[in-house]
Amino acid sequence: MPGVGFLSRIFGFKNAVVVYAQAPGFDGAQPHLTTLPAVIRATQLIANDVARLPVRVERADGSLVTDSPVIDLLTREASRWQSGYEFRRYLTGNALTAGNGIAIIRRDSSGAVVELQPVPSDAASCELTDRGTIYQIGTTQLAADQVLHIGCYPDPLNPAWFVSPIDGASFAMNLAAAQDAAHKALVNTGSMGKVAIKHPGAMADETVEAIRDAWATMHATPEGAARPLILREGMTAEKISQETATSNIDSRKFSVQEIARAFGVPPEMLYQQGGGALASQVETARAYVDGALTQWVSAWESELTRKLCAPGERVRLDTDILLRGNLKDAGMAFSKLVLAGIMSPNDARARLGLAPVDGLDTPMVSMPGGASAATGPDNDPEDSGNA
């Protein structure tokens, strides 16, 4: 339940600092759809990658701001509860599963940001008013500049609120859940399918019920699938339908592809082989960054710049670490660009995550033909971009 933190009276933190305790009786159970393996994989994949992207703060002229508190909040400690990595992963994960990731921006008496306090997604709401966007967190109302809000897909009914892929593609998600339930039932019944038991004579209702119950107890279970079937009095058993393992797997593969579409993730990255038409790991990584991560990077950059940065500054998240490919391909691409004088050796080292070396900051043409040699017919023009 919400309460105003006593630290506001000691350290000069502004009001509207809300601390949440877990409600009594809450057992931590998640909605069924969030327990689907493909949903878990897509959610954790995007949330973890957003959380590990390098952060930098730039001025309008492109120069770096090295002493910005935003960098410390997002890479070291976001609050007393979470590191910067955990904070970004938590907010992105909430936005993916509930549509909205919410955090309270805590400032000291001088207005400097000192903490980003995470808020459970179901504890907040917002509305548009004449005063702007107002957030309701517990019993506290906060203005938009006091809240960091990362959203997924816009809610058509509320411009200030968002919906998750789980809600937006609820039909496909529920179908996947139903297929999981059907597969569970298939396993629990020993994969026998529907069986008709015929008797040459007439049977009383009590006899029919007794035979049905005996079948369910002895054979329609995982342990009973291997038990021998003993029939008397001329009875015969005939299988009238069966949910085969192959058809069940095919339908579940289709659901994984639908979940991948909802999250914008290539099916291959959900360990669904044969789900797409991408020819290489580099193409898959590029499709993943363009189709899934770009919107999250833009959402984080926009919200952080708008609410945490000084005028003339902006936040940038670097996705290059996800597009380098393997070291062999990246090395060949950067080598061509350095020899052609397009990049300096230190530019290439920076793209590879290596420290600069003194005296290697100036691009120099060392390849016959210069830049044209790096983009000639024998070179793949996509190498540099994919690296």
PDB file of N, CA, C and O in Angstrom, residues 266-329:
ATOM      1  N   PRO A 266      11.892 -12.105 -34.959  1.00  0.00           N
ATOM      2  CA  PRO A 266      11.993 -13.223 -35.910  1.00  0.00           C
ATOM      3  C   PRO A 266      11.742 -14.554 -35.208  1.00  0.00           C
ATOM      4  O   PRO A 266      12.245 -14.773 -34.094  1.00  0.00           O
ATOM      5  N   PRO A 267      10.965 -15.459 -35.795  1.00  0.00           N
ATOM      6  CA  PRO A 267      10.674 -16.741 -35.138  1.00  0.00           C
ATOM      7  C   PRO A 267      11.929 -17.509 -34.753  1.00  0.00           C
ATOM      8  O   PRO A 267      11.937 -18.236 -33.757  1.00  0.00           O
ATOM      9  N   GLU A 268      13.013 -17.341 -35.541  1.00  0.00           N
ATOM     10  CA  GLU A 268      14.253 -18.059 -35.214  1.00  0.00           C
ATOM     11  C   GLU A 268      14.784 -17.682 -33.841  1.00  0.00           C
ATOM     12  O   GLU A 268      15.426 -18.491 -33.174  1.00  0.00           O
ATOM     13  N   MET A 269      14.529 -16.461 -33.406  1.00  0.00           N
ATOM     14  CA  MET A 269      15.031 -16.014 -32.108  1.00  0.00           C
ATOM     15  C   MET A 269      14.171 -16.521 -30.964  1.00  0.00           C
ATOM     16  O   MET A 269      14.523 -16.353 -29.795  1.00  0.00           O
ATOM     17  N   LEU A 270      13.033 -17.148 -31.296  1.00  0.00           N
ATOM     18  CA  LEU A 270      12.222 -17.844 -30.293  1.00  0.00           C
ATOM     19  C   LEU A 270      12.458 -19.346 -30.373  1.00  0.00           C
ATOM     20  O   LEU A 270      11.651 -20.136 -29.900  1.00  0.00           O
ATOM     21  N   TYR A 271      13.574 -19.720 -31.014  1.00  0.00           N
ATOM     22  CA  TYR A 271      13.949 -21.125 -31.193  1.00  0.00           C
ATOM     23  C   TYR A 271      12.908 -21.891 -32.001  1.00  0.00           C
ATOM     24  O   TYR A 271      12.663 -23.073 -31.772  1.00  0.00           O
ATOM     25  N   GLN A 272      12.286 -21.186 -32.960  1.00  0.00           N
ATOM     26  CA  GLN A 272      11.344 -21.810 -33.886  1.00  0.00           C
ATOM     27  C   GLN A 272      12.033 -21.944 -35.234  1.00  0.00           C
ATOM     28  O   GLN A 272      12.110 -20.987 -35.996  1.00  0.00           O
ATOM     29  N   GLN A 273      12.537 -23.117 -35.536  1.00  0.00           N
ATOM     30  CA  GLN A 273      13.254 -23.325 -36.778  1.00  0.00           C
ATOM     31  C   GLN A 273      12.280 -23.372 -37.949  1.00  0.00           C
ATOM     32  O   GLN A 273      11.174 -23.891 -37.847  1.00  0.00           O
ATOM     33  N   GLY A 274      12.728 -22.793 -39.071  1.00  0.00           N
ATOM     34  CA  GLY A 274      11.906 -22.813 -40.268  1.00  0.00           C
ATOM     35  C   GLY A 274      10.745 -21.843 -40.231  1.00  0.00           C
ATOM     36  O   GLY A 274       9.844 -21.926 -41.051  1.00  0.00           O
ATOM     37  N   GLY A 275      10.788 -20.875 -39.293  1.00  0.00           N
ATOM     38  CA  GLY A 275       9.679 -19.958 -39.177  1.00  0.00           C
ATOM     39  C   GLY A 275       9.790 -18.750 -40.074  1.00  0.00           C
ATOM     40  O   GLY A 275       8.836 -18.011 -40.256  1.00  0.00           O
ATOM     41  N   GLY A 276      10.962 -18.500 -40.635  1.00  0.00           N
ATOM     42  CA  GLY A 276      11.133 -17.314 -41.460  1.00  0.00           C
ATOM     43  C   GLY A 276      11.970 -17.610 -42.683  1.00  0.00           C
ATOM     44  O   GLY A 276      12.341 -18.753 -42.959  1.00  0.00           O
ATOM     45  N   ALA A 277      12.289 -16.558 -43.419  1.00  0.00           N
ATOM     46  CA  ALA A 277      13.034 -16.717 -44.668  1.00  0.00           C
ATOM     47  C   ALA A 277      14.386 -16.025 -44.601  1.00  0.00           C
ATOM     48  O   ALA A 277      14.949 -15.656 -45.617  1.00  0.00           O
ATOM     49  N   LEU A 278      14.923 -15.817 -43.396  1.00  0.00           N
ATOM     50  CA  LEU A 278      16.188 -15.123 -43.244  1.00  0.00           C
ATOM     51  C   LEU A 278      17.335 -16.101 -43.456  1.00  0.00           C
ATOM     52  O   LEU A 278      17.332 -17.219 -42.930  1.00  0.00           O
ATOM     53  N   ALA A 279      18.318 -15.667 -44.225  1.00  0.00           N
ATOM     54  CA  ALA A 279      19.352 -16.591 -44.681  1.00  0.00           C
ATOM     55  C   ALA A 279      20.529 -16.708 -43.720  1.00  0.00           C
ATOM     56  O   ALA A 279      21.265 -17.675 -43.791  1.00  0.00           O
ATOM     57  N   SER A 280      20.739 -15.745 -42.850  1.00  0.00           N
ATOM     58  CA  SER A 280      21.928 -15.783 -42.017  1.00  0.00           C
ATOM     59  C   SER A 280      21.638 -15.181 -40.655  1.00  0.00           C
ATOM     60  O   SER A 280      20.601 -14.542 -40.438  1.00  0.00           O
ATOM     61  N   GLN A 281      22.579 -15.400 -39.762  1.00  0.00           N
ATOM     62  CA  GLN A 281      22.459 -14.843 -38.423  1.00  0.00           C
ATOM     63  C   GLN A 281      22.488 -13.323 -38.461  1.00  0.00           C
ATOM     64  O   GLN A 281      21.792 -12.661 -37.685  1.00  0.00           O
ATOM     65  N   VAL A 282      23.278 -12.755 -39.361  1.00  0.00           N
ATOM     66  CA  VAL A 282      23.357 -11.305 -39.473  1.00  0.00           C
ATOM     67  C   VAL A 282      22.012 -10.728 -39.920  1.00  0.00           C
ATOM     68  O   VAL A 282      21.543  -9.711 -39.391  1.00  0.00           O
ATOM     69  N   GLU A 283      21.372 -11.375 -40.908  1.00  0.00           N
ATOM     70  CA  GLU A 283      20.067 -10.909 -41.356  1.00  0.00           C
ATOM     71  C   GLU A 283      19.028 -11.026 -40.248  1.00  0.00           C
ATOM     72  O   GLU A 283      18.156 -10.162 -40.096  1.00  0.00           O
ATOM     73  N   THR A 284      19.107 -12.096 -39.474  1.00  0.00           N
ATOM     74  CA  THR A 284      18.179 -12.270 -38.365  1.00  0.00           C
ATOM     75  C   THR A 284      18.356 -11.169 -37.328  1.00  0.00           C
ATOM     76  O   THR A 284      17.378 -10.605 -36.821  1.00  0.00           O
ATOM     77  N   ALA A 285      19.617 -10.864 -37.002  1.00  0.00           N
ATOM     78  CA  ALA A 285      19.889  -9.803 -36.036  1.00  0.00           C
ATOM     79  C   ALA A 285      19.389  -8.458 -36.540  1.00  0.00           C
ATOM     80  O   ALA A 285      18.790  -7.670 -35.790  1.00  0.00           O
ATOM     81  N   ARG A 286      19.594  -8.176 -37.820  1.00  0.00           N
ATOM     82  CA  ARG A 286      19.121  -6.916 -38.388  1.00  0.00           C
ATOM     83  C   ARG A 286      17.596  -6.842 -38.355  1.00  0.00           C
ATOM     84  O   ARG A 286      17.012  -5.811 -38.016  1.00  0.00           O
ATOM     85  N   ALA A 287      16.914  -7.937 -38.714  1.00  0.00           N
ATOM     86  CA  ALA A 287      15.454  -7.952 -38.675  1.00  0.00           C
ATOM     87  C   ALA A 287      14.943  -7.771 -37.254  1.00  0.00           C
ATOM     88  O   ALA A 287      13.923  -7.103 -37.031  1.00  0.00           O
ATOM     89  N   TYR A 288      15.633  -8.361 -36.300  1.00  0.00           N
ATOM     90  CA  TYR A 288      15.239  -8.231 -34.894  1.00  0.00           C
ATOM     91  C   TYR A 288      15.385  -6.791 -34.412  1.00  0.00           C
ATOM     92  O   TYR A 288      14.475  -6.238 -33.789  1.00  0.00           O
ATOM     93  N   VAL A 289      16.508  -6.167 -34.717  1.00  0.00           N
ATOM     94  CA  VAL A 289      16.727  -4.782 -34.292  1.00  0.00           C
ATOM     95  C   VAL A 289      15.724  -3.854 -34.968  1.00  0.00           C
ATOM     96  O   VAL A 289      15.117  -2.988 -34.322  1.00  0.00           O
ATOM     97  N   ASP A 290      15.526  -4.019 -36.284  1.00  0.00           N
ATOM     98  CA  ASP A 290      14.614  -3.141 -37.011  1.00  0.00           C
ATOM     99  C   ASP A 290      13.151  -3.382 -36.633  1.00  0.00           C
ATOM    100  O   ASP A 290      12.369  -2.434 -36.521  1.00  0.00           O
ATOM    101  N   GLY A 291      12.788  -4.645 -36.446  1.00  0.00           N
ATOM    102  CA  GLY A 291      11.381  -4.966 -36.217  1.00  0.00           C
ATOM    103  C   GLY A 291      10.932  -4.916 -34.778  1.00  0.00           C
ATOM    104  O   GLY A 291       9.753  -4.668 -34.505  1.00  0.00           O
ATOM    105  N   ALA A 292      11.851  -5.168 -33.843  1.00  0.00           N
ATOM    106  CA  ALA A 292      11.458  -5.238 -32.437  1.00  0.00           C
ATOM    107  C   ALA A 292      12.096  -4.152 -31.588  1.00  0.00           C
ATOM    108  O   ALA A 292      11.419  -3.438 -30.855  1.00  0.00           O
ATOM    109  N   LEU A 293      13.425  -4.009 -31.663  1.00  0.00           N
ATOM    110  CA  LEU A 293      14.116  -3.132 -30.723  1.00  0.00           C
ATOM    111  C   LEU A 293      14.001  -1.655 -31.050  1.00  0.00           C
ATOM    112  O   LEU A 293      14.047  -0.817 -30.143  1.00  0.00           O
ATOM    113  N   THR A 294      13.886  -1.314 -32.324  1.00  0.00           N
ATOM    114  CA  THR A 294      13.902   0.103 -32.704  1.00  0.00           C
ATOM    115  C   THR A 294      12.827   0.902 -31.985  1.00  0.00           C
ATOM    116  O   THR A 294      13.068   2.010 -31.504  1.00  0.00           O
ATOM    117  N   GLN A 295      11.624   0.364 -31.877  1.00  0.00           N
ATOM    118  CA  GLN A 295      10.547   1.103 -31.220  1.00  0.00           C
ATOM    119  C   GLN A 295      10.845   1.300 -29.736  1.00  0.00           C
ATOM    120  O   GLN A 295      10.515   2.350 -29.164  1.00  0.00           O
ATOM    121  N   TRP A 296      11.489   0.305 -29.110  1.00  0.00           N
ATOM    122  CA  TRP A 296      11.803   0.430 -27.688  1.00  0.00           C
ATOM    123  C   TRP A 296      12.954   1.406 -27.469  1.00  0.00           C
ATOM    124  O   TRP A 296      12.944   2.183 -26.500  1.00  0.00           O
ATOM    125  N   VAL A 297      13.926   1.377 -28.351  1.00  0.00           N
ATOM    126  CA  VAL A 297      15.018   2.339 -28.258  1.00  0.00           C
ATOM    127  C   VAL A 297      14.484   3.765 -28.406  1.00  0.00           C
ATOM    128  O   VAL A 297      14.839   4.663 -27.633  1.00  0.00           O
ATOM    129  N   SER A 298      13.604   3.969 -29.370  1.00  0.00           N
ATOM    130  CA  SER A 298      13.036   5.305 -29.576  1.00  0.00           C
ATOM    131  C   SER A 298      12.193   5.741 -28.385  1.00  0.00           C
ATOM    132  O   SER A 298      12.227   6.912 -27.981  1.00  0.00           O
ATOM    133  N   ALA A 299      11.424   4.807 -27.817  1.00  0.00           N
ATOM    134  CA  ALA A 299      10.590   5.151 -26.663  1.00  0.00           C
ATOM    135  C   ALA A 299      11.448   5.563 -25.471  1.00  0.00           C
ATOM    136  O   ALA A 299      11.159   6.565 -24.793  1.00  0.00           O
ATOM    137  N   TRP A 300      12.513   4.808 -25.203  1.00  0.00           N
ATOM    138  CA  TRP A 300      13.408   5.138 -24.093  1.00  0.00           C
ATOM    139  C   TRP A 300      14.137   6.459 -24.353  1.00  0.00           C
ATOM    140  O   TRP A 300      14.230   7.317 -23.459  1.00  0.00           O
ATOM    141  N   GLU A 301      14.672   6.627 -25.548  1.00  0.00           N
ATOM    142  CA  GLU A 301      15.404   7.857 -25.856  1.00  0.00           C
ATOM    143  C   GLU A 301      14.512   9.084 -25.720  1.00  0.00           C
ATOM    144  O   GLU A 301      14.911  10.104 -25.133  1.00  0.00           O
ATOM    145  N   SER A 302      13.310   8.996 -26.247  1.00  0.00           N
ATOM    146  CA  SER A 302      12.401  10.137 -26.201  1.00  0.00           C
ATOM    147  C   SER A 302      12.007  10.486 -24.769  1.00  0.00           C
ATOM    148  O   SER A 302      12.029  11.655 -24.372  1.00  0.00           O
ATOM    149  N   GLU A 303      11.640   9.482 -23.983  1.00  0.00           N
ATOM    150  CA  GLU A 303      11.194   9.741 -22.614  1.00  0.00           C
ATOM    151  C   GLU A 303      12.327  10.234 -21.724  1.00  0.00           C
ATOM    152  O   GLU A 303      12.152  11.156 -20.920  1.00  0.00           O
ATOM    153  N   LEU A 304      13.502   9.650 -21.858  1.00  0.00           N
ATOM    154  CA  LEU A 304      14.649  10.085 -21.046  1.00  0.00           C
ATOM    155  C   LEU A 304      15.085  11.491 -21.427  1.00  0.00           C
ATOM    156  O   LEU A 304      15.405  12.314 -20.557  1.00  0.00           O
ATOM    157  N   THR A 305      15.129  11.782 -22.718  1.00  0.00           N
ATOM    158  CA  THR A 305      15.530  13.121 -23.167  1.00  0.00           C
ATOM    159  C   THR A 305      14.540  14.163 -22.696  1.00  0.00           C
ATOM    160  O   THR A 305      14.913  15.233 -22.209  1.00  0.00           O
ATOM    161  N   ARG A 306      13.283  13.856 -22.821  1.00  0.00           N
ATOM    162  CA  ARG A 306      12.227  14.813 -22.488  1.00  0.00           C
ATOM    163  C   ARG A 306      12.183  15.150 -21.001  1.00  0.00           C
ATOM    164  O   ARG A 306      11.953  16.303 -20.628  1.00  0.00           O
ATOM    165  N   LYS A 307      12.412  14.143 -20.136  1.00  0.00           N
ATOM    166  CA  LYS A 307      12.162  14.346 -18.709  1.00  0.00           C
ATOM    167  C   LYS A 307      13.405  14.380 -17.826  1.00  0.00           C
ATOM    168  O   LYS A 307      13.322  14.809 -16.670  1.00  0.00           O
ATOM    169  N   LEU A 308      14.544  13.918 -18.327  1.00  0.00           N
ATOM    170  CA  LEU A 308      15.731  13.857 -17.483  1.00  0.00           C
ATOM    171  C   LEU A 308      16.890  14.709 -17.971  1.00  0.00           C
ATOM    172  O   LEU A 308      17.799  15.005 -17.191  1.00  0.00           O
ATOM    173  N   CYS A 309      16.908  15.089 -19.235  1.00  0.00           N
ATOM    174  CA  CYS A 309      18.061  15.794 -19.789  1.00  0.00           C
ATOM    175  C   CYS A 309      17.886  17.309 -19.706  1.00  0.00           C
ATOM    176  O   CYS A 309      16.769  17.836 -19.728  1.00  0.00           O
ATOM    177  N   ALA A 310      19.028  17.997 -19.631  1.00  0.00           N
ATOM    178  CA  ALA A 310      19.031  19.454 -19.681  1.00  0.00           C
ATOM    179  C   ALA A 310      18.727  19.902 -21.107  1.00  0.00           C
ATOM    180  O   ALA A 310      18.909  19.140 -22.061  1.00  0.00           O
ATOM    181  N   PRO A 311      18.274  21.149 -21.285  1.00  0.00           N
ATOM    182  CA  PRO A 311      18.016  21.649 -22.646  1.00  0.00           C
ATOM    183  C   PRO A 311      19.258  21.546 -23.522  1.00  0.00           C
ATOM    184  O   PRO A 311      20.373  21.828 -23.093  1.00  0.00           O
ATOM    185  N   GLY A 312      19.068  21.099 -24.751  1.00  0.00           N
ATOM    186  CA  GLY A 312      20.186  20.935 -25.677  1.00  0.00           C
ATOM    187  C   GLY A 312      20.873  19.595 -25.583  1.00  0.00           C
ATOM    188  O   GLY A 312      21.832  19.344 -26.326  1.00  0.00           O
ATOM    189  N   GLU A 313      20.416  18.711 -24.679  1.00  0.00           N
ATOM    190  CA  GLU A 313      21.008  17.381 -24.541  1.00  0.00           C
ATOM    191  C   GLU A 313      19.989  16.324 -24.974  1.00  0.00           C
ATOM    192  O   GLU A 313      18.783  16.543 -24.938  1.00  0.00           O
ATOM    193  N   ARG A 314      20.511  15.168 -25.353  1.00  0.00           N
ATOM    194  CA  ARG A 314      19.641  14.072 -25.744  1.00  0.00           C
ATOM    195  C   ARG A 314      20.316  12.752 -25.405  1.00  0.00           C
ATOM    196  O   ARG A 314      21.547  12.646 -25.407  1.00  0.00           O
ATOM    197  N   VAL A 315      19.502  11.746 -25.125  1.00  0.00           N
ATOM    198  CA  VAL A 315      19.991  10.411 -24.780  1.00  0.00           C
ATOM    199  C   VAL A 315      20.010   9.550 -26.030  1.00  0.00           C
ATOM    200  O   VAL A 315      19.096   9.612 -26.858  1.00  0.00           O
ATOM    201  N   ARG A 316      21.056   8.738 -26.150  1.00  0.00           N
ATOM    202  CA  ARG A 316      21.161   7.794 -27.262  1.00  0.00           C
ATOM    203  C   ARG A 316      21.492   6.407 -26.712  1.00  0.00           C
ATOM    204  O   ARG A 316      22.384   6.257 -25.874  1.00  0.00           O
ATOM    205  N   LEU A 317      20.755   5.393 -27.200  1.00  0.00           N
ATOM    206  CA  LEU A 317      21.047   3.994 -26.909  1.00  0.00           C
ATOM    207  C   LEU A 317      21.666   3.382 -28.157  1.00  0.00           C
ATOM    208  O   LEU A 317      21.119   3.510 -29.248  1.00  0.00           O
ATOM    209  N   ASP A 318      22.797   2.719 -27.985  1.00  0.00           N
ATOM    210  CA  ASP A 318      23.571   2.220 -29.120  1.00  0.00           C
ATOM    211  C   ASP A 318      23.244   0.759 -29.393  1.00  0.00           C
ATOM    212  O   ASP A 318      23.519  -0.120 -28.565  1.00  0.00           O
ATOM    213  N   THR A 319      22.657   0.488 -30.560  1.00  0.00           N
ATOM    214  CA  THR A 319      22.314  -0.892 -30.932  1.00  0.00           C
ATOM    215  C   THR A 319      23.417  -1.578 -31.735  1.00  0.00           C
ATOM    216  O   THR A 319      23.234  -2.727 -32.166  1.00  0.00           O
ATOM    217  N   ASP A 320      24.547  -0.904 -31.925  1.00  0.00           N
ATOM    218  CA  ASP A 320      25.611  -1.492 -32.742  1.00  0.00           C
ATOM    219  C   ASP A 320      26.113  -2.817 -32.180  1.00  0.00           C
ATOM    220  O   ASP A 320      26.534  -3.704 -32.933  1.00  0.00           O
ATOM    221  N   ILE A 321      26.082  -2.960 -30.837  1.00  0.00           N
ATOM    222  CA  ILE A 321      26.600  -4.199 -30.250  1.00  0.00           C
ATOM    223  C   ILE A 321      25.787  -5.417 -30.669  1.00  0.00           C
ATOM    224  O   ILE A 321      26.279  -6.553 -30.606  1.00  0.00           O
ATOM    225  N   LEU A 322      24.555  -5.201 -31.114  1.00  0.00           N
ATOM    226  CA  LEU A 322      23.715  -6.316 -31.541  1.00  0.00           C
ATOM    227  C   LEU A 322      23.866  -6.631 -33.019  1.00  0.00           C
ATOM    228  O   LEU A 322      23.328  -7.630 -33.495  1.00  0.00           O
ATOM    229  N   LEU A 323      24.604  -5.773 -33.751  1.00  0.00           N
ATOM    230  CA  LEU A 323      24.700  -5.925 -35.203  1.00  0.00           C
ATOM    231  C   LEU A 323      26.118  -6.220 -35.670  1.00  0.00           C
ATOM    232  O   LEU A 323      26.389  -6.150 -36.866  1.00  0.00           O
ATOM    233  N   ARG A 324      27.019  -6.511 -34.774  1.00  0.00           N
ATOM    234  CA  ARG A 324      28.411  -6.723 -35.177  1.00  0.00           C
ATOM    235  C   ARG A 324      28.615  -8.045 -35.899  1.00  0.00           C
ATOM    236  O   ARG A 324      29.558  -8.204 -36.657  1.00  0.00           O
ATOM    237  N   GLY A 325      27.761  -9.004 -35.672  1.00  0.00           N
ATOM    238  CA  GLY A 325      27.987 -10.307 -36.270  1.00  0.00           C
ATOM    239  C   GLY A 325      29.162 -10.994 -35.599  1.00  0.00           C
ATOM    240  O   GLY A 325      29.611 -10.617 -34.518  1.00  0.00           O
ATOM    241  N   ASN A 326      29.713 -12.012 -36.254  1.00  0.00           N
ATOM    242  CA  ASN A 326      30.858 -12.685 -35.657  1.00  0.00           C
ATOM    243  C   ASN A 326      32.134 -11.881 -35.927  1.00  0.00           C
ATOM    244  O   ASN A 326      32.188 -11.010 -36.801  1.00  0.00           O
ATOM    245  N   LEU A 327      33.173 -12.176 -35.167  1.00  0.00           N
ATOM    246  CA  LEU A 327      34.404 -11.400 -35.228  1.00  0.00           C
ATOM    247  C   LEU A 327      35.066 -11.481 -36.603  1.00  0.00           C
ATOM    248  O   LEU A 327      35.636 -10.494 -37.076  1.00  0.00           O
ATOM    249  N   LYS A 328      34.954 -12.616 -37.265  1.00  0.00           N
ATOM    250  CA  LYS A 328      35.575 -12.770 -38.575  1.00  0.00           C
ATOM    251  C   LYS A 328      34.969 -11.794 -39.586  1.00  0.00           C
ATOM    252  O   LYS A 328      35.698 -11.057 -40.272  1.00  0.00           O
ATOM    253  N   ASP A 329      33.631 -11.772 -39.680  1.00  0.00           N
ATOM    254  CA  ASP A 329      32.969 -10.894 -40.642  1.00  0.00           C
ATOM    255  C   ASP A 329      33.170  -9.431 -40.280  1.00  0.00           C
ATOM    256  O   ASP A 329      33.412  -8.588 -41.161  1.00  0.00           O
TER     257      ASP A 329
END
